[in-house]
Short mmCIF file of C-alpha atoms in Angstrom, two decimals:
data_model
loop_
_atom_site.label_atom_id
_atom_site.label_comp_id
_atom_site.label_asym_id
_atom_site.label_seq_id
_atom_site.Cartn_x
_atom_site.Cartn_y
_atom_site.Cartn_z
CA UNK A 1 92.83 -23.30 -33.05
CA UNK A 2 95.09 -25.11 -30.60
CA UNK A 3 97.06 -27.14 -33.14
CA UNK A 4 99.75 -28.44 -30.74
CA UNK A 5 97.11 -29.72 -28.30
CA UNK A 6 95.06 -31.11 -31.17
CA UNK A 7 98.09 -33.00 -32.46
CA UNK A 8 98.93 -34.37 -29.02
CA UNK A 9 95.37 -35.55 -28.53
CA UNK A 10 95.28 -37.31 -31.90
CA UNK A 11 98.60 -38.99 -31.13
CA UNK A 12 97.40 -40.20 -27.73
CA UNK A 13 94.23 -41.68 -29.21
CA UNK A 14 96.17 -43.37 -32.02
CA UNK A 15 98.55 -45.03 -29.56
CA UNK A 16 95.77 -46.76 -27.65
CA UNK A 17 94.14 -48.53 -30.63
CA UNK A 18 95.32 -51.96 -31.68
CA UNK A 19 95.15 -52.92 -35.37
CA UNK A 20 92.72 -55.74 -34.61
CA UNK A 21 90.31 -53.18 -33.13
CA UNK A 22 89.79 -51.67 -36.59
CA UNK A 23 90.11 -54.81 -38.70
CA UNK A 24 93.79 -54.41 -39.64
CA UNK A 25 96.40 -57.20 -39.45
CA UNK A 26 98.90 -57.04 -36.59
CA UNK A 27 101.93 -57.71 -38.80
CA UNK A 28 105.29 -59.14 -37.63
CA UNK A 29 107.35 -55.92 -37.72
CA UNK A 30 105.11 -53.43 -35.98
CA UNK A 31 107.19 -51.03 -33.88
CA UNK A 32 104.41 -48.94 -32.38
CA UNK A 33 101.84 -50.14 -29.82
CA UNK A 34 98.91 -48.61 -31.64
CA UNK A 35 98.12 -47.63 -35.20
CA UNK A 36 100.58 -46.10 -37.61
CA UNK A 37 99.89 -42.60 -38.88
CA UNK A 38 99.28 -43.85 -42.39
CA UNK A 39 96.75 -46.36 -41.06
CA UNK A 40 94.75 -43.65 -39.34
CA UNK A 41 94.91 -41.57 -42.51
CA UNK A 42 93.63 -44.52 -44.55
CA UNK A 43 90.76 -45.21 -42.15
CA UNK A 44 89.77 -41.54 -42.19
CA UNK A 45 90.09 -41.12 -45.96
CA UNK A 46 92.91 -38.55 -45.66
CA UNK A 47 96.37 -38.34 -47.17
CA UNK A 48 99.16 -39.57 -44.91
CA UNK A 49 100.98 -36.24 -45.26
CA UNK A 50 97.93 -34.25 -44.21
CA UNK A 51 97.29 -36.40 -41.16
CA UNK A 52 100.96 -36.27 -40.17
CA UNK A 53 100.84 -32.48 -40.33
CA UNK A 54 97.77 -32.44 -38.09
CA UNK A 55 99.37 -34.75 -35.55
CA UNK A 56 102.55 -32.70 -35.47
CA UNK A 57 100.50 -29.62 -34.70
CA UNK A 58 101.92 -27.73 -37.63
CA UNK A 59 100.06 -25.05 -39.54
CA UNK A 60 102.82 -24.20 -42.03
CA UNK A 61 100.82 -25.77 -44.87
CA UNK A 62 97.51 -24.38 -43.69
CA UNK A 63 96.15 -27.42 -41.89
CA UNK A 64 92.64 -26.37 -40.88
CA UNK A 65 90.56 -29.54 -40.46
CA UNK A 66 86.96 -29.25 -41.54
CA UNK A 67 84.03 -30.63 -39.55
CA UNK A 68 83.84 -33.55 -41.99
CA UNK A 69 87.52 -34.33 -41.46
CA UNK A 70 87.10 -34.20 -37.68
CA UNK A 71 84.09 -36.52 -37.87
CA UNK A 72 86.12 -38.94 -40.02
CA UNK A 73 89.00 -38.86 -37.52
CA UNK A 74 86.60 -39.47 -34.64
CA UNK A 75 85.34 -42.58 -36.41
CA UNK A 76 88.80 -43.81 -37.35
CA UNK A 77 90.10 -43.37 -33.79
CA UNK A 78 86.95 -44.80 -32.19
CA UNK A 79 86.38 -41.74 -30.02
CA UNK A 80 83.50 -41.76 -27.57
CA UNK A 81 81.10 -38.82 -27.36
CA UNK A 82 83.16 -36.77 -24.89
CA UNK A 83 86.36 -37.35 -26.84
CA UNK A 84 84.66 -36.41 -30.08
CA UNK A 85 83.40 -33.16 -28.55
CA UNK A 86 86.89 -32.42 -27.19
CA UNK A 87 88.37 -32.90 -30.66
CA UNK A 88 85.93 -30.37 -32.10
CA UNK A 89 86.68 -27.94 -29.26
CA UNK A 90 90.42 -28.13 -29.93
CA UNK A 91 89.82 -27.46 -33.62
CA UNK A 92 87.43 -24.60 -32.75
CA UNK A 93 84.63 -26.13 -34.78
CA UNK A 94 80.96 -26.23 -33.77
CA UNK A 95 80.05 -29.57 -32.25
CA UNK A 96 77.64 -31.36 -34.61
CA UNK A 97 74.42 -32.82 -33.37
CA UNK A 98 75.47 -36.28 -32.32
CA UNK A 99 72.28 -38.18 -33.01
CA UNK A 100 71.70 -37.64 -36.70
CA UNK A 101 72.86 -36.01 -39.88
CA UNK A 102 75.61 -37.15 -42.23
CA UNK A 103 78.26 -35.67 -39.92
CA UNK A 104 76.88 -37.52 -36.90
CA UNK A 105 79.28 -39.32 -34.60
CA UNK A 106 78.90 -43.03 -35.28
CA UNK A 107 78.44 -44.89 -32.03
CA UNK A 108 81.65 -46.86 -31.33
CA UNK A 109 79.84 -50.11 -30.58
CA UNK A 110 78.14 -50.11 -33.99
CA UNK A 111 81.35 -49.09 -35.71
CA UNK A 112 83.22 -51.92 -34.01
CA UNK A 113 80.66 -54.43 -35.24
CA UNK A 114 80.83 -52.99 -38.74
CA UNK A 115 84.59 -53.60 -38.77
CA UNK A 116 83.97 -57.28 -38.11
CA UNK A 117 81.60 -57.62 -41.04
CA UNK A 118 84.35 -57.13 -43.59
CA UNK A 119 82.92 -59.71 -46.01
CA UNK A 120 79.26 -58.86 -45.41
CA UNK A 121 77.45 -55.85 -46.94
CA UNK A 122 76.83 -53.56 -43.96
CA UNK A 123 76.35 -49.92 -43.06
CA UNK A 124 75.40 -47.64 -40.17
CA UNK A 125 72.48 -45.27 -40.74
CA UNK A 126 70.51 -42.79 -38.67
CA UNK A 127 66.84 -43.20 -37.79
CA UNK A 128 66.10 -40.91 -40.77
CA UNK A 129 67.95 -43.36 -43.04
CA UNK A 130 70.97 -41.15 -43.60
CA UNK A 131 74.01 -43.34 -44.31
CA UNK A 132 76.88 -42.52 -41.96
CA UNK A 133 79.43 -45.19 -42.82
CA UNK A 134 79.51 -48.41 -44.85
CA UNK A 135 81.92 -51.08 -45.97
CA UNK A 136 83.06 -52.02 -49.46
CA UNK A 137 80.69 -55.00 -49.86
CA UNK A 138 77.76 -52.63 -49.23
CA UNK A 139 78.98 -50.37 -51.99
CA UNK A 140 79.41 -53.36 -54.30
CA UNK A 141 75.83 -54.44 -53.58
CA UNK A 142 74.07 -51.08 -53.58
CA UNK A 143 76.32 -48.77 -55.57
CA UNK A 144 77.39 -45.20 -54.83
CA UNK A 145 75.34 -42.02 -54.69
CA UNK A 146 76.37 -38.38 -54.99
CA UNK A 147 76.86 -36.31 -51.86
CA UNK A 148 73.63 -35.14 -50.29
CA UNK A 149 72.78 -32.64 -47.59
CA UNK A 150 69.63 -31.50 -45.86
CA UNK A 151 66.49 -33.62 -46.34
CA UNK A 152 67.95 -35.30 -49.44
CA UNK A 153 70.58 -37.00 -47.25
CA UNK A 154 67.71 -39.25 -46.16
CA UNK A 155 66.99 -42.24 -48.39
CA UNK A 156 63.37 -42.13 -47.21
CA UNK A 157 63.09 -38.58 -48.52
CA UNK A 158 64.65 -39.56 -51.85
CA UNK A 159 62.40 -42.63 -52.07
CA UNK A 160 59.31 -40.41 -52.24
CA UNK A 161 60.79 -37.53 -54.27
CA UNK A 162 63.24 -39.06 -56.77
CA UNK A 163 62.04 -41.99 -58.92
CA UNK A 164 65.66 -43.08 -59.44
CA UNK A 165 65.91 -43.98 -55.78
CA UNK A 166 63.49 -46.86 -56.38
CA UNK A 167 65.40 -48.49 -59.21
CA UNK A 168 67.33 -50.65 -56.78
CA UNK A 169 64.15 -52.62 -55.96
CA UNK A 170 61.71 -54.38 -58.34
CA UNK A 171 58.61 -52.23 -59.05
CA UNK A 172 56.23 -54.77 -57.51
CA UNK A 173 58.04 -54.35 -54.18
CA UNK A 174 57.71 -50.56 -54.09
CA UNK A 175 54.34 -50.31 -52.28
CA UNK A 176 55.57 -52.50 -49.41
CA UNK A 177 58.79 -50.50 -49.05
CA UNK A 178 56.78 -47.27 -49.00
CA UNK A 179 54.60 -48.54 -46.14
CA UNK A 180 57.62 -49.76 -44.16
CA UNK A 181 59.52 -46.50 -44.61
CA UNK A 182 56.59 -44.34 -43.49
CA UNK A 183 55.82 -46.49 -40.44
CA UNK A 184 59.49 -46.42 -39.42
CA UNK A 185 59.70 -42.64 -39.92
CA UNK A 186 56.64 -42.11 -37.74
CA UNK A 187 58.32 -44.13 -34.98
CA UNK A 188 61.45 -41.99 -35.32
CA UNK A 189 59.39 -38.79 -35.21
CA UNK A 190 57.67 -39.87 -31.98
CA UNK A 191 60.97 -40.89 -30.40
CA UNK A 192 62.57 -37.51 -31.21
CA UNK A 193 59.63 -35.48 -29.94
CA UNK A 194 59.48 -31.87 -31.11
CA UNK A 195 62.33 -32.21 -33.58
CA UNK A 196 62.54 -29.46 -36.20
CA UNK A 197 64.42 -31.64 -38.69
CA UNK A 198 61.76 -34.35 -38.71
CA UNK A 199 58.93 -31.80 -38.86
CA UNK A 200 60.55 -30.11 -41.86
CA UNK A 201 61.04 -33.42 -43.64
CA UNK A 202 57.48 -34.61 -43.05
CA UNK A 203 56.03 -31.28 -44.20
CA UNK A 204 58.12 -31.33 -47.38
CA UNK A 205 57.18 -34.94 -48.13
CA UNK A 206 53.49 -34.25 -47.64
CA UNK A 207 53.74 -31.41 -50.17
CA UNK A 208 55.76 -33.31 -52.74
CA UNK A 209 54.36 -36.84 -52.53
CA UNK A 210 50.65 -37.70 -52.46
CA UNK A 211 51.65 -41.30 -51.77
CA UNK A 212 53.55 -40.27 -48.65
CA UNK A 213 50.71 -38.02 -47.47
CA UNK A 214 48.20 -40.86 -47.80
CA UNK A 215 50.41 -43.32 -45.94
CA UNK A 216 51.31 -40.79 -43.23
CA UNK A 217 47.64 -40.17 -42.52
CA UNK A 218 47.12 -43.88 -41.74
CA UNK A 219 49.21 -43.34 -38.55
CA UNK A 220 50.78 -46.78 -38.95
CA UNK A 221 53.92 -47.11 -36.85
CA UNK A 222 56.54 -49.87 -36.72
CA UNK A 223 60.27 -49.78 -36.02
CA UNK A 224 62.06 -51.47 -38.88
CA UNK A 225 64.09 -54.40 -37.54
CA UNK A 226 64.35 -57.25 -40.06
CA UNK A 227 63.21 -57.46 -43.65
CA UNK A 228 63.51 -59.66 -46.73
CA UNK A 229 64.63 -57.65 -49.72
CA UNK A 230 65.14 -58.04 -53.41
CA UNK A 231 68.02 -55.92 -54.71
CA UNK A 232 68.37 -55.20 -58.42
CA UNK A 233 72.06 -55.40 -59.36
CA UNK A 234 73.16 -54.30 -62.88
CA UNK A 235 75.30 -57.41 -63.44
CA UNK A 236 73.89 -60.08 -61.15
CA UNK A 237 70.19 -59.38 -61.59
CA UNK A 238 67.78 -59.65 -58.67
CA UNK A 239 69.45 -60.72 -55.41
CA UNK A 240 67.20 -61.97 -52.58
CA UNK A 241 68.64 -61.16 -49.18
CA UNK A 242 67.71 -60.84 -45.52
CA UNK A 243 68.32 -57.37 -44.08
CA UNK A 244 69.06 -57.33 -40.35
CA UNK A 245 68.91 -54.28 -38.08
CA UNK A 246 70.70 -53.70 -34.78
CA UNK A 247 69.56 -50.49 -33.09
CA UNK A 248 71.58 -48.37 -30.70
CA UNK A 249 70.25 -47.91 -27.18
CA UNK A 250 68.59 -44.59 -28.04
CA UNK A 251 67.27 -45.92 -31.36
CA UNK A 252 68.80 -43.08 -33.36
CA UNK A 253 71.38 -45.16 -35.17
CA UNK A 254 71.28 -48.69 -36.51
CA UNK A 255 73.60 -51.20 -38.10
CA UNK A 256 72.22 -52.86 -41.22
CA UNK A 257 73.73 -55.97 -42.75
CA UNK A 258 72.66 -58.27 -45.58
CA UNK A 259 72.84 -62.08 -45.58
CA UNK A 260 71.46 -65.04 -47.49
CA UNK A 261 70.88 -68.67 -46.42
CA UNK A 262 73.93 -70.89 -47.07
CA UNK A 263 73.69 -72.64 -50.41
CA UNK A 264 71.05 -70.27 -51.76
CA UNK A 265 71.34 -68.34 -55.00
CA UNK A 266 71.57 -65.15 -52.95
CA UNK A 267 74.61 -66.51 -51.11
CA UNK A 268 76.27 -67.36 -54.42
CA UNK A 269 75.57 -63.87 -55.73
CA UNK A 270 77.09 -62.30 -52.62
CA UNK A 271 80.23 -64.34 -53.26
CA UNK A 272 80.37 -63.00 -56.81
CA UNK A 273 80.16 -59.42 -55.50
CA UNK A 274 83.66 -59.70 -54.08
CA UNK A 275 84.91 -60.43 -57.60
CA UNK A 276 82.82 -57.83 -59.40
CA UNK A 277 83.58 -55.05 -56.94
CA UNK A 278 81.90 -51.68 -56.53
CA UNK A 279 79.39 -50.66 -59.17
CA UNK A 280 77.99 -47.17 -59.70
CA UNK A 281 74.24 -47.69 -59.68
CA UNK A 282 73.58 -43.97 -59.97
CA UNK A 283 71.87 -41.49 -57.63
CA UNK A 284 69.12 -43.89 -56.63
CA UNK A 285 71.34 -46.09 -54.51
CA UNK A 286 71.09 -45.55 -50.79
CA UNK A 287 74.78 -45.34 -49.92
CA UNK A 288 77.15 -42.92 -48.30
CA UNK A 289 79.09 -40.76 -50.77
CA UNK A 290 82.09 -40.85 -48.47
CA UNK A 291 82.44 -44.62 -48.15
CA UNK A 292 83.99 -45.48 -44.81
CA UNK A 293 84.79 -41.88 -43.92
CA UNK A 294 84.45 -38.34 -45.21
CA UNK A 295 87.36 -37.13 -47.29
CA UNK A 296 89.02 -33.75 -46.96
CA UNK A 297 88.93 -33.31 -50.71
CA UNK A 298 85.15 -33.53 -50.89
CA UNK A 299 85.18 -33.23 -47.39
CA UNK A 300 70.70 -46.71 -46.97
CA UNK A 301 68.26 -50.21 -48.63
#
């Protein structure tokens, strides 16, 4: 592992980012052109001391960044695909598949938009409905879920295999959500072509869920773009919201955000969320266990 080069690269990327680029205030006494070390650490979910050690290229305390930490740093520093790959090369870690999976590299354009939705529940997910990154209002609305890997990282998979995943929506809405999820998954499967991950997921779902198997055999296909949802919140009751989708150019990632018409009850409930804060709705909620970034300690909707 080339720690000195890794540290120099992190430092160079930190220097080029302005606080406004990541939703931080400029402040009157800022002495550095870019972000402070502690700001990068905060954005990546790391301790300031650990990040400082990485940037200094020191291994005296055993700094060996994991793949999750590198992915979090790539998000915090808004690295493009080539820069992300270079970071993994310097750390001598295998480069993750960029298009999907919970360690996927969030596309900078979507991440930049997410930063600007600080008061709006929003998250970035993959086309398999794996949550990559989300903001605090999204956690307040949808709750937190335990860490998942493999097929269970997908909310669609959990929807058909874990009854708790459905508790966030009223029971009468479940059939419609099932149809929408399956049609969207079929579109993702066609777009990916001969993708082993999708094939494995579909095969497992067909075995475990008769409902999924029946819907899959209809061959309905539709990319999910906008939807009207009813979210069951433990304190605020049922919240009616519009869910918007902005897809990346390749369709493999999308930004979701939730709004309500001004003056509506849903808008009032969203205002109350900022007061109530994050609620733990249990393992059914489709959220990212890492919040805005994976953490070194432990590392949809």
